[in-house]
PDB file of C-alpha atoms in Angstrom:
ATOM      1  CA  MET A 243      12.580  10.367  87.102  1.00 81.00           C
ATOM      2  CA  PRO A 244      13.733  11.514  83.647  1.00 90.00           C
ATOM      3  CA  LEU A 245      15.223   9.012  81.219  1.00 95.00           C
ATOM      4  CA  GLN A 246      17.968   9.352  78.642  1.00 97.00           C
ATOM      5  CA  VAL A 247      16.254   7.980  75.548  1.00 98.00           C
ATOM      6  CA  VAL A 248      18.267   7.182  72.434  1.00 99.00           C
ATOM      7  CA  VAL A 249      16.012   7.312  69.398  1.00 99.00           C
ATOM      8  CA  ALA A 250      17.398   5.267  66.518  1.00 98.00           C
ATOM      9  CA  ALA A 251      15.716   6.531  63.390  1.00 97.00           C
ATOM     10  CA  TYR A 252      16.115   6.780  59.642  1.00 96.00           C
ATOM     11  CA  SER A 253      18.385   9.523  58.301  1.00 95.00           C
ATOM     12  CA  GLY A 254      16.494   9.626  54.992  1.00 94.00           C
ATOM     13  CA  ASN A 255      13.054  10.895  54.079  1.00 93.00           C
ATOM     14  CA  ALA A 256      10.483   9.070  56.164  1.00 91.00           C
ATOM     15  CA  PRO A 257       6.855   8.366  55.295  1.00 92.00           C
ATOM     16  CA  GLU A 258       4.211  10.621  56.870  1.00 95.00           C
ATOM     17  CA  LYS A 259       3.063   7.761  59.147  1.00 95.00           C
ATOM     18  CA  LEU A 260       6.519   7.580  60.758  1.00 95.00           C
ATOM     19  CA  ARG A 261       6.741  11.344  61.152  1.00 96.00           C
ATOM     20  CA  GLN A 262       3.429  11.321  63.011  1.00 97.00           C
ATOM     21  CA  GLN A 263       4.594   8.427  65.190  1.00 97.00           C
ATOM     22  CA  ALA A 264       7.751  10.363  66.064  1.00 97.00           C
ATOM     23  CA  HIS A 265       5.663  13.291  67.300  1.00 97.00           C
ATOM     24  CA  ARG A 266       3.342  11.017  69.314  1.00 98.00           C
ATOM     25  CA  LEU A 267       6.332   9.293  70.896  1.00 98.00           C
ATOM     26  CA  VAL A 268       7.889  12.548  72.061  1.00 98.00           C
ATOM     27  CA  GLN A 269       4.589  13.987  73.299  1.00 98.00           C
ATOM     28  CA  GLY A 270       3.934  10.807  75.264  1.00 97.00           C
ATOM     29  CA  LEU A 271       7.446  10.804  76.713  1.00 97.00           C
ATOM     30  CA  ARG A 272       7.055  14.387  77.880  1.00 97.00           C
ATOM     31  CA  ALA A 273       3.710  13.566  79.492  1.00 97.00           C
ATOM     32  CA  CYS A 274       4.941  10.550  81.452  1.00 96.00           C
ATOM     33  CA  ARG A 275       8.626  11.391  82.064  1.00 95.00           C
ATOM     34  CA  PRO A 276       9.046  15.199  82.043  1.00 95.00           C
ATOM     35  CA  GLY A 277      12.632  16.358  81.622  1.00 95.00           C
ATOM     36  CA  SER A 278      13.724  13.213  79.819  1.00 97.00           C
ATOM     37  CA  VAL A 279      16.615  13.750  77.426  1.00 98.00           C
ATOM     38  CA  VAL A 280      16.298  12.742  73.773  1.00 99.00           C
ATOM     39  CA  LEU A 281      19.591  11.549  72.272  1.00 99.00           C
ATOM     40  CA  LEU A 282      20.001  11.391  68.510  1.00 99.00           C
ATOM     41  CA  GLY A 283      22.744  10.608  66.034  1.00 98.00           C
ATOM     42  CA  GLY A 284      22.028  13.569  63.766  1.00 98.00           C
ATOM     43  CA  TYR A 285      19.516  16.121  62.541  1.00 98.00           C
ATOM     44  CA  ARG A 286      18.433  14.524  59.277  1.00 97.00           C
ATOM     45  CA  GLY A 287      15.369  12.646  58.060  1.00 96.00           C
ATOM     46  CA  LEU A 288      13.255  11.026  60.762  1.00 97.00           C
ATOM     47  CA  MET A 289      15.809  12.052  63.397  1.00 98.00           C
ATOM     48  CA  ARG A 290      14.978  15.677  62.521  1.00 97.00           C
ATOM     49  CA  GLU A 291      11.261  15.001  63.115  1.00 97.00           C
ATOM     50  CA  VAL A 292      12.049  13.552  66.539  1.00 98.00           C
ATOM     51  CA  ALA A 293      14.291  16.506  67.390  1.00 98.00           C
ATOM     52  CA  ASP A 294      11.745  19.089  66.273  1.00 98.00           C
ATOM     53  CA  ALA A 295       9.055  17.349  68.323  1.00 98.00           C
ATOM     54  CA  ALA A 296      11.384  17.307  71.354  1.00 98.00           C
ATOM     55  CA  ARG A 297      12.144  21.007  70.914  1.00 97.00           C
ATOM     56  CA  ASP A 298       8.424  21.812  70.663  1.00 97.00           C
ATOM     57  CA  ALA A 299       7.761  19.698  73.773  1.00 97.00           C
ATOM     58  CA  GLY A 300      10.524  21.436  75.723  1.00 97.00           C
ATOM     59  CA  LEU A 301      12.589  18.269  76.145  1.00 98.00           C
ATOM     60  CA  PRO A 302      16.381  18.579  76.136  1.00 98.00           C
ATOM     61  CA  MET A 303      18.151  17.204  73.072  1.00 98.00           C
ATOM     62  CA  VAL A 304      21.656  15.842  72.767  1.00 99.00           C
ATOM     63  CA  PHE A 305      23.142  15.070  69.371  1.00 99.00           C
ATOM     64  CA  VAL A 306      26.076  12.647  69.361  1.00 99.00           C
ATOM     65  CA  ILE A 307      27.283  13.165  65.823  1.00 98.00           C
ATOM     66  CA  PRO A 308      29.848  11.615  63.503  1.00 98.00           C
ATOM     67  CA  ARG A 309      32.513  13.625  61.733  1.00 97.00           C
ATOM     68  CA  GLY A 310      30.430  13.703  58.543  1.00 96.00           C
ATOM     69  CA  TYR A 311      27.584  15.599  60.263  1.00 97.00           C
ATOM     70  CA  GLU A 312      29.708  18.345  61.809  1.00 97.00           C
ATOM     71  CA  GLY A 313      28.775  20.863  59.100  1.00 96.00           C
ATOM     72  CA  ASP A 314      25.026  20.460  59.701  1.00 97.00           C
ATOM     73  CA  ALA A 315      22.986  23.057  61.586  1.00 97.00           C
ATOM     74  CA  TYR A 316      21.359  21.931  64.846  1.00 98.00           C
ATOM     75  CA  PRO A 317      18.415  23.366  66.793  1.00 97.00           C
ATOM     76  CA  GLU A 318      19.140  26.257  69.095  1.00 94.00           C
ATOM     77  CA  GLY A 319      19.539  25.149  72.684  1.00 94.00           C
ATOM     78  CA  SER A 320      20.535  21.593  71.837  1.00 97.00           C
ATOM     79  CA  ILE A 321      23.785  20.024  72.938  1.00 98.00           C
ATOM     80  CA  VAL A 322      25.972  18.780  70.093  1.00 98.00           C
ATOM     81  CA  ILE A 323      28.784  16.342  70.838  1.00 98.00           C
ATOM     82  CA  ARG A 324      31.192  16.252  67.907  1.00 98.00           C
ATOM     83  CA  THR A 325      32.859  12.886  68.319  1.00 98.00           C
ATOM     84  CA  GLY A 326      35.224  13.177  65.351  1.00 97.00           C
ATOM     85  CA  LEU A 327      34.406   9.524  64.682  1.00 98.00           C
ATOM     86  CA  ASP A 328      32.774   7.723  61.785  1.00 96.00           C
ATOM     87  CA  THR A 329      29.112   6.760  62.142  1.00 94.00           C
ATOM     88  CA  ARG A 330      29.799   3.231  63.374  1.00 93.00           C
ATOM     89  CA  GLU A 331      32.131   4.315  66.159  1.00 96.00           C
ATOM     90  CA  ARG A 332      29.891   7.253  67.065  1.00 97.00           C
ATOM     91  CA  SER A 333      26.957   4.878  67.440  1.00 98.00           C
ATOM     92  CA  SER A 334      28.677   3.095  70.314  1.00 98.00           C
ATOM     93  CA  ILE A 335      28.985   6.352  72.271  1.00 98.00           C
ATOM     94  CA  LEU A 336      25.405   7.313  71.440  1.00 98.00           C
ATOM     95  CA  VAL A 337      23.927   3.989  72.533  1.00 98.00           C
ATOM     96  CA  ARG A 338      25.993   3.728  75.741  1.00 97.00           C
ATOM     97  CA  SER A 339      24.681   7.162  76.753  1.00 97.00           C
ATOM     98  CA  GLY A 340      21.070   5.997  76.928  1.00 97.00           C
ATOM     99  CA  ASP A 341      18.908   4.180  79.428  1.00 97.00           C
ATOM    100  CA  VAL A 342      17.016   2.629  76.530  1.00 98.00           C
ATOM    101  CA  VAL A 343      17.115   2.636  72.726  1.00 98.00           C
ATOM    102  CA  VAL A 344      13.833   3.285  70.926  1.00 99.00           C
ATOM    103  CA  VAL A 345      13.733   2.155  67.293  1.00 98.00           C
ATOM    104  CA  LEU A 346      11.307   4.046  65.067  1.00 97.00           C
ATOM    105  CA  GLY A 347      12.501   2.569  61.794  1.00 94.00           C
ATOM    106  CA  GLY A 348      15.575   2.870  59.677  1.00 95.00           C
ATOM    107  CA  ALA A 349      18.271   1.066  57.790  1.00 95.00           C
ATOM    108  CA  ILE A 350      21.755  -0.259  58.509  1.00 94.00           C
ATOM    109  CA  GLY A 351      22.723   2.490  60.967  1.00 95.00           C
ATOM    110  CA  THR A 352      19.635   1.836  63.067  1.00 96.00           C
ATOM    111  CA  LEU A 353      20.241  -1.910  62.947  1.00 96.00           C
ATOM    112  CA  PHE A 354      23.847  -1.410  63.980  1.00 96.00           C
ATOM    113  CA  GLU A 355      22.658   0.589  66.996  1.00 98.00           C
ATOM    114  CA  VAL A 356      20.263  -2.231  67.933  1.00 98.00           C
ATOM    115  CA  LEU A 357      23.135  -4.726  67.941  1.00 97.00           C
ATOM    116  CA  ILE A 358      25.359  -2.389  69.953  1.00 98.00           C
ATOM    117  CA  ALA A 359      22.594  -1.921  72.518  1.00 97.00           C
ATOM    118  CA  CYS A 360      22.116  -5.676  72.826  1.00 97.00           C
ATOM    119  CA  SER A 361      25.856  -6.205  73.261  1.00 96.00           C
ATOM    120  CA  TYR A 362      25.830  -3.717  76.169  1.00 96.00           C
ATOM    121  CA  LYS A 363      22.583  -5.183  77.546  1.00 96.00           C
ATOM    122  CA  ILE A 364      20.773  -1.896  77.013  1.00 97.00           C
ATOM    123  CA  PRO A 365      17.071  -2.546  76.362  1.00 97.00           C
ATOM    124  CA  VAL A 366      15.711  -1.922  72.878  1.00 98.00           C
ATOM    125  CA  PHE A 367      12.069  -0.918  72.382  1.00 98.00           C
ATOM    126  CA  PHE A 368      11.391  -1.581  68.714  1.00 98.00           C
ATOM    127  CA  LEU A 369       8.364  -0.182  66.864  1.00 97.00           C
ATOM    128  CA  LYS A 370       7.365  -2.573  64.087  1.00 96.00           C
ATOM    129  CA  GLY A 371       5.676  -1.717  60.816  1.00 93.00           C
ATOM    130  CA  SER A 372       7.815   1.191  59.659  1.00 94.00           C
ATOM    131  CA  GLY A 373       7.986  -0.082  56.096  1.00 92.00           C
ATOM    132  CA  LEU A 374      11.760   0.360  56.236  1.00 93.00           C
ATOM    133  CA  GLN A 375      14.589  -2.186  56.329  1.00 92.00           C
ATOM    134  CA  THR A 376      14.388  -2.530  60.109  1.00 94.00           C
ATOM    135  CA  ASP A 377      11.138  -4.464  59.688  1.00 93.00           C
ATOM    136  CA  ARG A 378      13.147  -7.331  58.197  1.00 93.00           C
ATOM    137  CA  PHE A 379      15.226  -7.487  61.371  1.00 91.00           C
ATOM    138  CA  ALA A 380      12.066  -7.854  63.444  1.00 88.00           C
ATOM    139  CA  ASN A 381      11.067 -10.783  61.230  1.00 90.00           C
ATOM    140  CA  CYS A 382      14.435 -12.498  61.743  1.00 92.00           C
ATOM    141  CA  PHE A 383      14.597 -12.159  65.532  1.00 94.00           C
ATOM    142  CA  LYS A 384      10.935 -12.409  66.508  1.00 92.00           C
ATOM    143  CA  ASP A 385      11.704 -13.485  70.068  1.00 94.00           C
ATOM    144  CA  GLY A 386      13.990 -10.484  70.680  1.00 93.00           C
ATOM    145  CA  VAL A 387      17.065 -12.681  71.124  1.00 93.00           C
ATOM    146  CA  VAL A 388      20.005 -11.965  68.818  1.00 93.00           C
ATOM    147  CA  ASP A 389      22.529 -13.910  70.917  1.00 92.00           C
ATOM    148  CA  ASP A 390      21.617 -16.714  73.322  1.00 93.00           C
ATOM    149  CA  ARG A 391      24.424 -15.659  75.668  1.00 94.00           C
ATOM    150  CA  ILE A 392      22.763 -12.275  76.156  1.00 92.00           C
ATOM    151  CA  GLY A 393      19.139 -13.360  76.113  1.00 93.00           C
ATOM    152  CA  ARG A 394      16.196 -11.235  75.113  1.00 95.00           C
ATOM    153  CA  CYS A 395      17.265  -7.644  74.551  1.00 96.00           C
ATOM    154  CA  ILE A 396      14.555  -6.422  72.167  1.00 98.00           C
ATOM    155  CA  GLU A 397      10.889  -5.830  72.914  1.00 97.00           C
ATOM    156  CA  TYR A 398       8.682  -5.324  69.866  1.00 98.00           C
ATOM    157  CA  PHE A 399       5.635  -3.073  69.750  1.00 98.00           C
ATOM    158  CA  ASP A 400       2.867  -2.688  67.198  1.00 97.00           C
ATOM    159  CA  SER A 401       1.979   0.886  68.178  1.00 97.00           C
ATOM    160  CA  VAL A 402       3.555   3.979  69.679  1.00 98.00           C
ATOM    161  CA  GLU A 403       1.002   3.834  72.475  1.00 97.00           C
ATOM    162  CA  GLU A 404       2.078   0.280  73.447  1.00 98.00           C
ATOM    163  CA  LEU A 405       5.717   1.327  73.339  1.00 98.00           C
ATOM    164  CA  LEU A 406       5.018   4.380  75.504  1.00 98.00           C
ATOM    165  CA  LYS A 407       3.327   2.280  78.190  1.00 97.00           C
ATOM    166  CA  ARG A 408       6.518   0.263  78.511  1.00 97.00           C
ATOM    167  CA  LEU A 409       8.849   3.261  78.158  1.00 96.00           C
ATOM    168  CA  CYS A 410       7.016   5.286  80.786  1.00 94.00           C
ATOM    169  CA  GLY A 411       7.547   2.514  83.327  1.00 92.00           C
ATOM    170  CA  HIS A 412      11.182   1.892  82.417  1.00 92.00           C
ATOM    171  CA  ARG A 413      13.854   2.412  85.066  1.00 88.00           C
ATOM    172  CA  VAL A 414      16.933   4.535  84.718  1.00 90.00           C
ATOM    173  CA  ARG A 415      19.880   2.293  83.866  1.00 81.00           C
ATOM    174  CA  LYS A 416      22.610   1.922  86.452  1.00 75.00           C
ATOM    175  CA  SER A 417      26.121   2.644  85.244  1.00 67.00           C
ATOM    176  CA  SER A 418      28.118  -0.412  84.321  1.00 57.00           C
TER     177      SER A 418
END
């Protein structure tokens, strides 16, 4: 059954290693869960790499964008939801729309989406070793628990292949 996968990724220029990982992630998702929907917060930086890989793989893309991204061009055939909200508020809608949040690396926006996902008890699959600010978060919450009342909400992975094994077996989230 297809998943709705939110990919939280850096909006700036990403290192080549991360761009390659983005492509491997999408190719693996298509192989194990055909028809899965890739949800993104914009078409910039590493998010653009993910989107282009999804387009090339024939996976549907949904962009849940903040007001500040409304002037950007988006890939043909994608669905663009113009929330009219700032990035923080938009992130709540984006995260709630997914069955899982996959973190490829980023900065404060990505970290904010991790915390939102945990607050809604939406699983976070977090790829370590990006070289970006998100790596510091992984060092702070090594056990995947950011709030004892919620419990473990983050699973960390050292490789895209490890992450894909878990993602491919993940269940579609029931509405809450």
